[in-house]
Tab-separated table of C-alpha atoms in Angstrom:
chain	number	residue	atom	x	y	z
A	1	UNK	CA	0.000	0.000	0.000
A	2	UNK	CA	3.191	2.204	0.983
A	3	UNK	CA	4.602	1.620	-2.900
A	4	UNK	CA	0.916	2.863	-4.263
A	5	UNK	CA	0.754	5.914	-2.123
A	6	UNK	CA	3.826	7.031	-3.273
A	7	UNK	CA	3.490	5.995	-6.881
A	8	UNK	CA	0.621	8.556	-6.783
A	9	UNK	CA	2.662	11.655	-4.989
A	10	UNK	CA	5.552	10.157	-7.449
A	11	UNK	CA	3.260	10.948	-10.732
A	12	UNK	CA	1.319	14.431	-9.313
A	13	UNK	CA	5.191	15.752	-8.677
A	14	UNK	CA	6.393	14.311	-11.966
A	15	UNK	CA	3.426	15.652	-13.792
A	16	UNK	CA	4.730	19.195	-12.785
A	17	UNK	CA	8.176	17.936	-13.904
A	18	UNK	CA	6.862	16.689	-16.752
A	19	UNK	CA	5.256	20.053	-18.223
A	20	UNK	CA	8.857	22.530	-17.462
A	21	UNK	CA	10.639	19.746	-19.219
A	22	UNK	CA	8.656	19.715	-22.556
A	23	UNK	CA	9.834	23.363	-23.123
A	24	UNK	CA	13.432	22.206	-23.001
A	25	UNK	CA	12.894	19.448	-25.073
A	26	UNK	CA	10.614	21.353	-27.924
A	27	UNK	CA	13.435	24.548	-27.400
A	28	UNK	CA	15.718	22.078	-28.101
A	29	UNK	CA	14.111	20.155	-30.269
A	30	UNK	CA	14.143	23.728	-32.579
A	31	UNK	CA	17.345	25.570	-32.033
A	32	UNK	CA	19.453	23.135	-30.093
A	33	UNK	CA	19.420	25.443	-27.412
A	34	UNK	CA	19.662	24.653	-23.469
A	35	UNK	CA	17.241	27.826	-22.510
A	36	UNK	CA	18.140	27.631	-18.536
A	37	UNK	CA	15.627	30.587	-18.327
A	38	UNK	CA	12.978	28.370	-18.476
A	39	UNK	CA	12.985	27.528	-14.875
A	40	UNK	CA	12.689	30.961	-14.034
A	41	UNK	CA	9.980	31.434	-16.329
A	42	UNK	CA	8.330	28.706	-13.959
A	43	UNK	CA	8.762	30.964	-11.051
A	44	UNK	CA	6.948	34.132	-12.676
A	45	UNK	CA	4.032	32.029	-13.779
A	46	UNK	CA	3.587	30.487	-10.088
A	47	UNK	CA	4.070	34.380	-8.807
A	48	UNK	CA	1.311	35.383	-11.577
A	49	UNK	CA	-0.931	32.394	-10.487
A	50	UNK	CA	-0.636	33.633	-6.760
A	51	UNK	CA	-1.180	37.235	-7.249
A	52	UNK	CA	-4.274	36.561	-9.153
A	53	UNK	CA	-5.716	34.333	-6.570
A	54	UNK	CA	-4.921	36.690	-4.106
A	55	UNK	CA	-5.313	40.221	-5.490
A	56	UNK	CA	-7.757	39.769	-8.393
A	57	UNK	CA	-9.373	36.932	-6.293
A	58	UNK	CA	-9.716	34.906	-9.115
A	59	UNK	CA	-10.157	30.740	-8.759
A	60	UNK	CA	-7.710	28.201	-10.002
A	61	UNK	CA	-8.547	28.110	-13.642
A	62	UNK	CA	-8.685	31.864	-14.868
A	63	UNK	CA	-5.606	31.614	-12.615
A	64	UNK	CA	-3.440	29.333	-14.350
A	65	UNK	CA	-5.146	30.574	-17.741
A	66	UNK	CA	-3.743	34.389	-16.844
A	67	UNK	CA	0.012	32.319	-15.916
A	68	UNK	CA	0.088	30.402	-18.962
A	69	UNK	CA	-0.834	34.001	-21.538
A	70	UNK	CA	1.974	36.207	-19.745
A	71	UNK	CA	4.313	33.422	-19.552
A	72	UNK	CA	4.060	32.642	-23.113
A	73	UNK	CA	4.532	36.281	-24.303
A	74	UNK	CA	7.586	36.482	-21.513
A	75	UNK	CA	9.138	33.635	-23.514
A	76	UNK	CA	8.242	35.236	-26.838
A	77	UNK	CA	10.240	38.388	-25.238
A	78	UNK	CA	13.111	36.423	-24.488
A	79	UNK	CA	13.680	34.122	-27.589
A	80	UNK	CA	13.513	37.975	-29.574
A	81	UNK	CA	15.466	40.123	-27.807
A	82	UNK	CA	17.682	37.841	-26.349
A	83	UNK	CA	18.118	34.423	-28.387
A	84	UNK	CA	17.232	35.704	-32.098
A	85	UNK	CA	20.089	37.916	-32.006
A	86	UNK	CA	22.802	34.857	-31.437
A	87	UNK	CA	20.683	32.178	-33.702
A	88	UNK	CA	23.613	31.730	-35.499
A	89	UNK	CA	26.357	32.053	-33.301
A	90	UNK	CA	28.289	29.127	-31.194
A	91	UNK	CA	26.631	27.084	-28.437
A	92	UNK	CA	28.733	28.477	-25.974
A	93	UNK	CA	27.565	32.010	-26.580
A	94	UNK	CA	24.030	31.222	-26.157
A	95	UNK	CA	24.116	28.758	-23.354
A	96	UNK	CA	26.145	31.759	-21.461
A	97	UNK	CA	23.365	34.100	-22.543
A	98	UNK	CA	20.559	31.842	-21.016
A	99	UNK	CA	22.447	31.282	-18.184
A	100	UNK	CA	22.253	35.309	-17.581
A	101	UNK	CA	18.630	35.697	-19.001
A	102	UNK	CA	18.048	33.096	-15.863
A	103	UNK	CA	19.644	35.208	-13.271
A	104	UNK	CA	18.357	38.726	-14.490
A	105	UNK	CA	14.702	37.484	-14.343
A	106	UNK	CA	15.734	36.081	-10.435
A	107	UNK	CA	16.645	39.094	-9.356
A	108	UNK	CA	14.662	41.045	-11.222
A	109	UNK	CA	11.602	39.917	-9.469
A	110	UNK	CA	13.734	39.820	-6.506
A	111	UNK	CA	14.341	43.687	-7.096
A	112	UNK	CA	10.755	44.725	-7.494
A	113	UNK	CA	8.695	42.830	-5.294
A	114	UNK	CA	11.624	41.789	-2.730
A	115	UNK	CA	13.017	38.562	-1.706
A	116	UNK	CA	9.884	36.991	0.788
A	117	UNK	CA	8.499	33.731	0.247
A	118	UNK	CA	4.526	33.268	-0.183
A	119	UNK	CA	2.425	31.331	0.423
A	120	UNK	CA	-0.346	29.684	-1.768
A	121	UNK	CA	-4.007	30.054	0.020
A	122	UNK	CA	-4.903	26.157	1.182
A	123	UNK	CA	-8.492	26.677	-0.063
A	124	UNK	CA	-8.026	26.646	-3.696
A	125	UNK	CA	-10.053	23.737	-3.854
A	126	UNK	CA	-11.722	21.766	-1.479
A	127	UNK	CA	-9.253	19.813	0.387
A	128	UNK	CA	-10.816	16.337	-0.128
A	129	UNK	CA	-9.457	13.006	-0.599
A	130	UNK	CA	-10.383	9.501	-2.372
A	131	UNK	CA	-9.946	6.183	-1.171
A	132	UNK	CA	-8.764	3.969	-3.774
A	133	UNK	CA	-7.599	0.467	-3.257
A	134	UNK	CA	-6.294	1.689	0.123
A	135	UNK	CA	-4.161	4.882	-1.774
A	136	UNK	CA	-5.389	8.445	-0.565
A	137	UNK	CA	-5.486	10.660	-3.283
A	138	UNK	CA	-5.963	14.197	-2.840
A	139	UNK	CA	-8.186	16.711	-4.874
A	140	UNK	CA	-5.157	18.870	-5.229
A	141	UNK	CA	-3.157	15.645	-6.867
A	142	UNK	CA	-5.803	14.373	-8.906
A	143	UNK	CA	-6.373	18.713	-9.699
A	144	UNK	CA	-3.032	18.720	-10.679
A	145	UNK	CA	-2.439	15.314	-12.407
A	146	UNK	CA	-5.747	16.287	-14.502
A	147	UNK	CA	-4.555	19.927	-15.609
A	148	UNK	CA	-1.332	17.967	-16.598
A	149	UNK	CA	-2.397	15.387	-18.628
A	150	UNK	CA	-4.870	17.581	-20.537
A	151	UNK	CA	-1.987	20.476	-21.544
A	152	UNK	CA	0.242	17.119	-22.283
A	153	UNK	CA	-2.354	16.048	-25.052
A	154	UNK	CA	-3.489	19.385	-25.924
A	155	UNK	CA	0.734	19.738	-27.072
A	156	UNK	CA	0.262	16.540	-28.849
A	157	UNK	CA	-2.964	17.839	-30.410
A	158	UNK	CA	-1.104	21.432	-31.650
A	159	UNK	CA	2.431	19.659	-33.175
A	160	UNK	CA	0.328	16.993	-34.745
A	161	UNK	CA	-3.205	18.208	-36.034
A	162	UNK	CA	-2.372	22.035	-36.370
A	163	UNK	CA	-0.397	24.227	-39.141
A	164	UNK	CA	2.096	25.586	-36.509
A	165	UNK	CA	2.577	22.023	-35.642
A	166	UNK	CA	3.577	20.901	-38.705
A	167	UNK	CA	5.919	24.306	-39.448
A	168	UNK	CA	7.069	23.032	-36.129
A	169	UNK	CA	8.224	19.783	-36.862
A	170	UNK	CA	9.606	20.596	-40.380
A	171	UNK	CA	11.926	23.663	-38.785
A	172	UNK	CA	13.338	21.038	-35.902
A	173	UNK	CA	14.027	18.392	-39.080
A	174	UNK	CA	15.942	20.921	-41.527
A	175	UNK	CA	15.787	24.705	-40.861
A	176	UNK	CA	16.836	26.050	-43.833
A	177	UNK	CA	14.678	23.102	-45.988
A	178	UNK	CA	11.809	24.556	-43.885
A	179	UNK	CA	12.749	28.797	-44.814
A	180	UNK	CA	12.933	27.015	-48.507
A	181	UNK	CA	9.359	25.691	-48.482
A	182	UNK	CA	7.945	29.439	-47.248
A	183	UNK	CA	7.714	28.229	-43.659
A	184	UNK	CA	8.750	31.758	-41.819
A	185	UNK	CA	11.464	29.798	-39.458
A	186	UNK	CA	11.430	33.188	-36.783
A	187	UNK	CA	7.369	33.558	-36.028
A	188	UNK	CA	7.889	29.189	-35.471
A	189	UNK	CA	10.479	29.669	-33.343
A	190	UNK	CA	9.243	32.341	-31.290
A	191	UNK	CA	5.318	29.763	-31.282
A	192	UNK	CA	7.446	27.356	-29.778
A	193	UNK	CA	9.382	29.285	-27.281
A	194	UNK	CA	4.914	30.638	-26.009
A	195	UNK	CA	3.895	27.354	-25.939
A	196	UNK	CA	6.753	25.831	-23.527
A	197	UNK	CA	6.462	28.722	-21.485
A	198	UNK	CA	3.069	28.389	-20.966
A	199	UNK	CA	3.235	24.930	-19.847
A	200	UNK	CA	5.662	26.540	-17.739
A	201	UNK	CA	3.520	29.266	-16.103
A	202	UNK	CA	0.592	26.512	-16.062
A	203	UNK	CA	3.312	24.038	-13.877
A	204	UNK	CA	4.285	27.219	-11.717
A	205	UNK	CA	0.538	27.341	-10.214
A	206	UNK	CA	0.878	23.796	-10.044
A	207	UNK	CA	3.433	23.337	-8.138
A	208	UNK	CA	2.385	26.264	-5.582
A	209	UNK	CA	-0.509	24.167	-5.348
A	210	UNK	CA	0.807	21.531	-4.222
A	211	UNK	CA	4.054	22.885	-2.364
A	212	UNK	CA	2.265	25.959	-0.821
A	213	UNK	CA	5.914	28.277	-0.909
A	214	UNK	CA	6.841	30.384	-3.169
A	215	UNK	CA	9.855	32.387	-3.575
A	216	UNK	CA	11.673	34.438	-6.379
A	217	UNK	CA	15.123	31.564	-6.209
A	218	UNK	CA	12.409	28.849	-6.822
A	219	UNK	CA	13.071	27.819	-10.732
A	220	UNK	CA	16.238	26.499	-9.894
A	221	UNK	CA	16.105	23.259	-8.711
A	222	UNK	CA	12.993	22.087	-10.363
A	223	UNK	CA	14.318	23.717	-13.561
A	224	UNK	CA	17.625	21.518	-13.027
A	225	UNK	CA	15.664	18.078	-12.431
A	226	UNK	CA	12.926	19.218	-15.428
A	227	UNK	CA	16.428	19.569	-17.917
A	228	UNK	CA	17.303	16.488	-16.204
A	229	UNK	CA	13.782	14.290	-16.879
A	230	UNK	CA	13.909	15.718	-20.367
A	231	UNK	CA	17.416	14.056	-20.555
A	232	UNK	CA	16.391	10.900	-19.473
A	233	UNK	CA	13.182	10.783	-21.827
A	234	UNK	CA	15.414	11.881	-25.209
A	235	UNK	CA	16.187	15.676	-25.444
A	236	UNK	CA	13.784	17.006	-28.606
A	237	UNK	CA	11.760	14.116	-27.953
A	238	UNK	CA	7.896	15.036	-26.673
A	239	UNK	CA	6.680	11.871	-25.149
A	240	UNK	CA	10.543	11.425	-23.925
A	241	UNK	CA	10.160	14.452	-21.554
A	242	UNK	CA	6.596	13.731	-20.480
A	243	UNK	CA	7.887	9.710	-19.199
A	244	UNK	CA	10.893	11.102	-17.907
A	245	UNK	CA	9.040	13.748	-15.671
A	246	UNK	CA	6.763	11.425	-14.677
A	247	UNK	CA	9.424	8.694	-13.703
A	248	UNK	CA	11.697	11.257	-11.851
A	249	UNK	CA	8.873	12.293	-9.981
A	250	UNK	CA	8.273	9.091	-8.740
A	251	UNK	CA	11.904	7.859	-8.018
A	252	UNK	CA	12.178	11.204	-5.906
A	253	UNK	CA	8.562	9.821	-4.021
A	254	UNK	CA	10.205	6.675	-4.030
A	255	UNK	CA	13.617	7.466	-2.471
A	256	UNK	CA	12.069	9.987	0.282
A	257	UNK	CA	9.725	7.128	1.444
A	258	UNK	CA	12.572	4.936	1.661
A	259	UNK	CA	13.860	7.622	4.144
A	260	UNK	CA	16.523	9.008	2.179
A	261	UNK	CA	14.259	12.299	2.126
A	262	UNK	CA	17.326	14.648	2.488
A	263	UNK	CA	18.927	12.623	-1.069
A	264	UNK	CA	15.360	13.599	-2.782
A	265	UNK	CA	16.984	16.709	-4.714
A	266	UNK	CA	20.169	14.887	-5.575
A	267	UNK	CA	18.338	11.508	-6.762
A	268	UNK	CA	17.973	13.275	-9.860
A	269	UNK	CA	21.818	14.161	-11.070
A	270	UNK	CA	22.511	10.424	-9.772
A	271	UNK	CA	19.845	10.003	-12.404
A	272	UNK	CA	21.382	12.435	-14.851
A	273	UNK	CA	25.097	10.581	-14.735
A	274	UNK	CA	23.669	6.880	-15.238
A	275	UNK	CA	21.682	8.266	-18.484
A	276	UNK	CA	25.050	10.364	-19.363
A	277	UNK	CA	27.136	6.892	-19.058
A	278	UNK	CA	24.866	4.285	-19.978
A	279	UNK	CA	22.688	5.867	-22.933
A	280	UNK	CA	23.214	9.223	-23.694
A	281	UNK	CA	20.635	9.636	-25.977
A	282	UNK	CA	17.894	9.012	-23.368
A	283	UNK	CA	15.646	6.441	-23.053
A	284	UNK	CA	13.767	7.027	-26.742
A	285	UNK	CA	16.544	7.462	-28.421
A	286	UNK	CA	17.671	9.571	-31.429
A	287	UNK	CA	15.697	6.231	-33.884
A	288	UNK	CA	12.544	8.042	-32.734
A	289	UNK	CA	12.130	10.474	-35.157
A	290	UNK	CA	9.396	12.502	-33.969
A	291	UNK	CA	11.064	15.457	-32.869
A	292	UNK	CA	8.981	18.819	-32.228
């Protein structure tokens, strides 16, 4: 009963996991780029969440609807004025330029609304609980898990049903084919940097759901273990980043339980350095082809 209870915390964390790392993988999956500013983009969208729960005393939904819009147009911000200018320059350049994007937006917010931690209102939803097979499962898990799944196949929908999709997945396959065939390579770009920042925002109010604190240093770790389930699923590989959030959620559930609790936030480089050593190209593979 102990391995199903924590199965389900397991897949409600990894959900949230799950949605930061698909927008590394379809960044990647586009420009080859590491954006490391996408964990921060996390921590706006929980802070925009909060502040309209609080101050426009809005209720979950409009909530995470408001985080996911601003989010996307702060990652539409970022891939133009700070990523468009270095498209083609070396890998170094632009991982060095994330890596600054990352810290301005942490202190930033740090700068105009201070450095204090807040805290998520408990009565978002009514704190109830099922009974299944013996495994409590909260309404703020199942909340959570269901808000996942339904962005994860609302992504699926968009890159396989819609024309942005496919200008998607023909720019990730051969950019300048793509520019050839009339696809305009910059507005796809910039569609793909909105939609992984939404699921961002839309995992920030998630995860002060379920974790209650929030704080402005706050995309850091989970924006580390996200870049590190989307490694383990296949980097540029969609359903590779949703299985590996989900399954580094639940090793972490796993590995607290077990009462290694203060190993939880390390479990997941342990995890990084196996996949480096044993199959670097994640657990999908580069044979899948469907890249975003």
């Amino acid at each position: 009963m102990e391995f199903l209870q924590q199965l389900v915390n397991g897949v409600s964390l990894g959900s949230i996991y799950a949605l930061i790392a698909l927008g590394y993988t379809m960044v990647y999956g586009i420009v080859k780029l590491i954006n490391f500013a996408h964990g921060d983009v996390f921590m706006v969208g929980a802070f925009i969440g909060f502040y309209s729960i609080t101050i426009l005393d809005l209720g979950f939904f409009p909530s995470l609807l408001i985080s996911m819009v601003t989010c996307a147009i702060l990652g539409v911000l970022i891939e133009r004025i700070a990523y468009k200018p270095l498209r083609n320059a070396t890998r170094i350049a632009a991982l060095i330029t994330a890596i600054g994007v990352s810290l301005l937006i942490e202190y930033g917010v740090i700068y105009v609304r201070g450095a204090q931690p807040e805290a998520y209102p408990g009565d978002l939803i009514p704190a109830t609980s099922i009974d299944f097979l013996g495994v409590k499962v909260s309404s703020q898990s199942l909340m959570i898990l269901g808000t996942s799944v339904v962005l994860m196949v609302l992504l699926q929908f968009i890159v396989h049903k819609t024309k942005i999709g496919k200008a998607m997945r023909a720019v990730s396959y051969d950019m300048d084919a793509a520019r050839l065939m009339g696809i305009n390579v910059n507005n796809t770009i910039s569609a793909t940097f909105a939609i992984g920042s939404a699921l961002a925002g839309a995992a920030g109010v998630a995860f002060g759901m379920y974790y209650t604190k929030i704080e402005p240093l706050m995309g850091i770790i989970p924006g580390l273990k996200a870049f590190v389930a989307a490694v383990l699923g296949g980097i540029g590989i969609i359903p590779g980043a949703m299985v590996g959030g989900l399954l580094l959620g639940v090793i972490e559930s796993l590995v607290s339980a077990a009462g290694f609790s203060l190993w939880r936030d390390g479990v997941a480089f342990v995890v990084l350095i196996l996949i480096l050593i044993f199959r670097p190209a994640g657990l999908f593979g580069k044979n899948v082809r469907e890249k975003v």
